[in-house]
Tab-separated table of C-alpha atoms in Angstrom:
chain	number	residue	atom	x	y	z
A	18	MET	CA	88.691	29.878	-49.049
A	19	ARG	CA	87.544	28.994	-52.294
A	20	ASN	CA	90.993	27.058	-52.499
A	21	ARG	CA	90.155	25.365	-48.721
A	22	TYR	CA	86.763	24.478	-50.324
A	23	LEU	CA	88.343	23.001	-53.600
A	24	ILE	CA	90.891	21.049	-51.687
A	25	MET	CA	88.200	19.367	-49.536
A	26	LEU	CA	85.920	18.708	-52.257
A	27	SER	CA	88.727	17.098	-54.201
A	28	ALA	CA	89.537	15.115	-50.945
A	29	VAL	CA	85.834	13.993	-50.538
A	30	ILE	CA	85.961	12.540	-54.141
A	31	CYS	CA	89.157	10.809	-53.740
A	32	ILE	CA	88.322	9.600	-50.579
A	33	SER	CA	85.072	8.278	-52.028
A	34	LEU	CA	86.365	6.865	-55.058
A	35	SER	CA	89.088	4.837	-53.434
A	36	ASN	CA	86.971	3.286	-51.055
A	37	PRO	CA	85.541	-0.033	-52.303
A	38	VAL	CA	83.497	-0.472	-49.360
A	39	LEU	CA	81.580	2.299	-49.910
A	40	GLY	CA	80.685	1.283	-53.532
A	41	GLN	CA	80.002	-2.300	-52.449
A	42	ASP	CA	77.521	-0.922	-49.519
A	43	ALA	CA	75.545	0.601	-52.318
A	44	TYR	CA	75.292	-2.249	-54.854
A	45	VAL	CA	74.803	-4.543	-52.188
A	46	LYS	CA	71.949	-2.263	-50.728
A	47	ARG	CA	70.325	-1.965	-54.155
A	48	PHE	CA	70.505	-5.541	-55.011
A	49	ARG	CA	70.187	-7.544	-51.605
A	50	PRO	CA	66.313	-7.640	-52.106
A	51	LEU	CA	66.780	-9.558	-55.446
A	52	ALA	CA	69.337	-11.948	-53.881
A	53	ASP	CA	67.412	-13.042	-51.190
A	54	SER	CA	64.363	-13.780	-53.282
A	55	LEU	CA	66.494	-15.469	-55.894
A	56	GLY	CA	68.143	-17.457	-53.225
A	57	GLN	CA	64.891	-18.650	-51.729
A	58	VAL	CA	63.312	-19.548	-54.957
A	59	TYR	CA	66.589	-21.684	-56.152
A	60	GLY	CA	68.084	-23.059	-52.714
A	61	ILE	CA	71.349	-20.662	-53.291
A	62	PRO	CA	72.882	-18.386	-50.430
A	63	ALA	CA	71.946	-14.918	-51.451
A	64	ASN	CA	75.401	-13.969	-49.914
A	65	PHE	CA	76.976	-16.515	-52.402
A	66	ILE	CA	75.155	-14.602	-55.327
A	67	LEU	CA	75.750	-11.162	-54.121
A	68	SER	CA	79.576	-11.955	-53.368
A	69	VAL	CA	80.099	-13.161	-57.024
A	70	ALA	CA	78.208	-9.940	-58.538
A	71	VAL	CA	80.194	-7.566	-56.355
A	72	ILE	CA	83.370	-9.023	-58.151
A	73	GLU	CA	82.241	-9.813	-61.612
A	74	SER	CA	80.359	-6.145	-62.007
A	75	GLY	CA	82.839	-4.224	-60.282
A	76	ARG	CA	80.748	-3.371	-57.355
A	77	GLY	CA	78.200	-2.309	-60.569
A	78	LYS	CA	80.484	0.047	-61.897
A	79	SER	CA	81.813	-2.559	-64.954
A	80	ARG	CA	81.311	-1.680	-68.565
A	81	ASN	CA	79.236	-4.979	-68.894
A	82	VAL	CA	76.995	-3.774	-66.277
A	83	ARG	CA	76.780	-0.439	-67.822
A	84	LEU	CA	76.097	-1.508	-71.556
A	85	LEU	CA	74.827	-5.004	-71.242
A	86	LYS	CA	73.143	-5.303	-67.556
A	87	ASN	CA	75.429	-8.305	-67.250
A	88	HIS	CA	76.587	-8.500	-63.527
A	89	PHE	CA	78.367	-11.895	-63.828
A	90	GLY	CA	80.534	-11.617	-66.578
A	91	ILE	CA	78.475	-14.294	-68.505
A	92	ALA	CA	79.414	-14.818	-72.050
A	93	GLY	CA	76.547	-14.757	-74.717
A	94	LYS	CA	74.842	-12.977	-77.446
A	95	ASN	CA	74.404	-8.919	-77.416
A	96	ASN	CA	73.482	-6.316	-80.012
A	97	LEU	CA	76.317	-3.594	-78.752
A	98	TYR	CA	78.065	-4.193	-82.374
A	99	ARG	CA	75.239	-3.408	-84.178
A	100	THR	CA	74.176	-0.154	-81.923
A	101	LYS	CA	77.417	1.123	-80.300
A	102	LYS	CA	80.188	-0.584	-82.797
A	103	ILE	CA	81.725	-2.211	-79.675
A	104	ARG	CA	82.655	-5.828	-79.868
A	105	THR	CA	82.207	-8.193	-76.506
A	106	ARG	CA	81.895	-11.770	-75.858
A	107	TYR	CA	79.522	-11.106	-72.881
A	108	LYS	CA	75.789	-11.673	-73.033
A	109	GLN	CA	73.424	-8.646	-73.016
A	110	TYR	CA	70.161	-8.580	-70.921
A	111	LYS	CA	66.890	-6.338	-70.797
A	112	THR	CA	67.047	-6.168	-67.112
A	113	ASP	CA	69.381	-6.244	-64.010
A	114	THR	CA	67.282	-8.820	-62.507
A	115	ALA	CA	67.174	-10.925	-65.781
A	116	SER	CA	71.491	-11.127	-65.493
A	117	TYR	CA	70.942	-12.388	-61.458
A	118	VAL	CA	68.164	-15.211	-62.923
A	119	ASP	CA	70.402	-16.520	-65.425
A	120	PHE	CA	73.255	-16.522	-63.364
A	121	CYS	CA	71.074	-18.725	-60.715
A	122	LYS	CA	69.887	-20.975	-63.605
A	123	LEU	CA	73.373	-21.148	-64.541
A	124	VAL	CA	74.212	-22.721	-60.939
A	125	THR	CA	71.420	-24.919	-61.221
A	126	ARG	CA	73.035	-26.906	-64.295
A	127	ARG	CA	76.343	-27.448	-62.396
A	128	ALA	CA	77.051	-30.615	-61.169
A	129	PHE	CA	77.534	-29.625	-57.604
A	130	TYR	CA	74.102	-27.767	-57.240
A	131	GLN	CA	72.132	-30.952	-56.375
A	132	LYS	CA	74.386	-31.642	-53.552
A	133	LEU	CA	74.824	-28.271	-52.144
A	134	LYS	CA	71.171	-26.911	-52.868
A	135	GLY	CA	69.793	-25.392	-49.620
A	136	ASN	CA	73.110	-25.693	-48.026
A	137	GLU	CA	74.050	-22.005	-46.234
A	138	ASP	CA	77.715	-22.463	-46.171
A	139	VAL	CA	78.638	-20.074	-48.515
A	140	ARG	CA	82.238	-20.931	-48.582
A	141	LEU	CA	81.432	-24.649	-49.600
A	142	TRP	CA	79.588	-22.811	-52.703
A	143	ILE	CA	82.528	-20.680	-53.571
A	144	GLU	CA	84.897	-23.659	-53.365
A	145	ALA	CA	82.613	-25.773	-55.966
A	146	MET	CA	82.135	-23.344	-58.117
A	147	SER	CA	85.925	-22.358	-58.441
A	148	LYS	CA	86.156	-26.098	-59.851
A	149	THR	CA	83.854	-25.496	-62.569
A	150	ARG	CA	85.866	-23.290	-64.847
A	151	TYR	CA	83.078	-20.567	-64.419
A	152	SER	CA	86.418	-18.398	-64.034
A	153	GLU	CA	89.647	-18.585	-66.232
A	154	LYS	CA	91.648	-17.989	-63.069
A	155	PRO	CA	89.834	-20.116	-60.799
A	156	LEU	CA	92.174	-19.641	-57.481
A	157	LEU	CA	92.263	-15.466	-58.222
A	158	TRP	CA	88.479	-15.919	-58.481
A	159	LYS	CA	88.078	-17.662	-55.428
A	160	LYS	CA	90.242	-15.657	-53.407
A	161	ASN	CA	88.364	-12.253	-54.697
A	162	ILE	CA	84.892	-14.204	-54.040
A	163	LEU	CA	85.828	-14.908	-50.332
A	164	SER	CA	87.197	-10.809	-49.944
A	165	ALA	CA	83.659	-9.743	-51.060
A	166	LEU	CA	82.040	-12.477	-48.960
A	167	ARG	CA	84.064	-11.041	-45.566
A	168	GLN	CA	82.721	-7.939	-46.232
A	169	LEU	CA	79.092	-8.695	-46.434
A	170	GLU	CA	79.380	-10.988	-43.692
């Protein structure tokens, strides 16, 4: 009986860890209201914000999120070396919200922003962002963001 319980428990843990959609659903549920509100403020589709966040943050499980509250892989200053002796090039935020706001501000500084502002076609935003050197591997980045978007829709 005990062995059966341990096997079942192990199976449940393995399934939950191997299913990225479960993690994504929890992440999206937590940050959807923030993305919706920032989308309204900045004229950026919430699903674009969330798709990028899901991939860049590893569904909220990445080291950058845990240590820096950085959901978008934005480079900048941090005090991680001073506090934990960890070197990283990524920016540190006081809150998750600050990371989301900074990403939206970064998008507003891109050349395509004025042309797309208010446009709800997320694929246009992804295409435009992939051409801005936001990522070091734009084709792979675009593929991953589109995959996350399909799961959101």
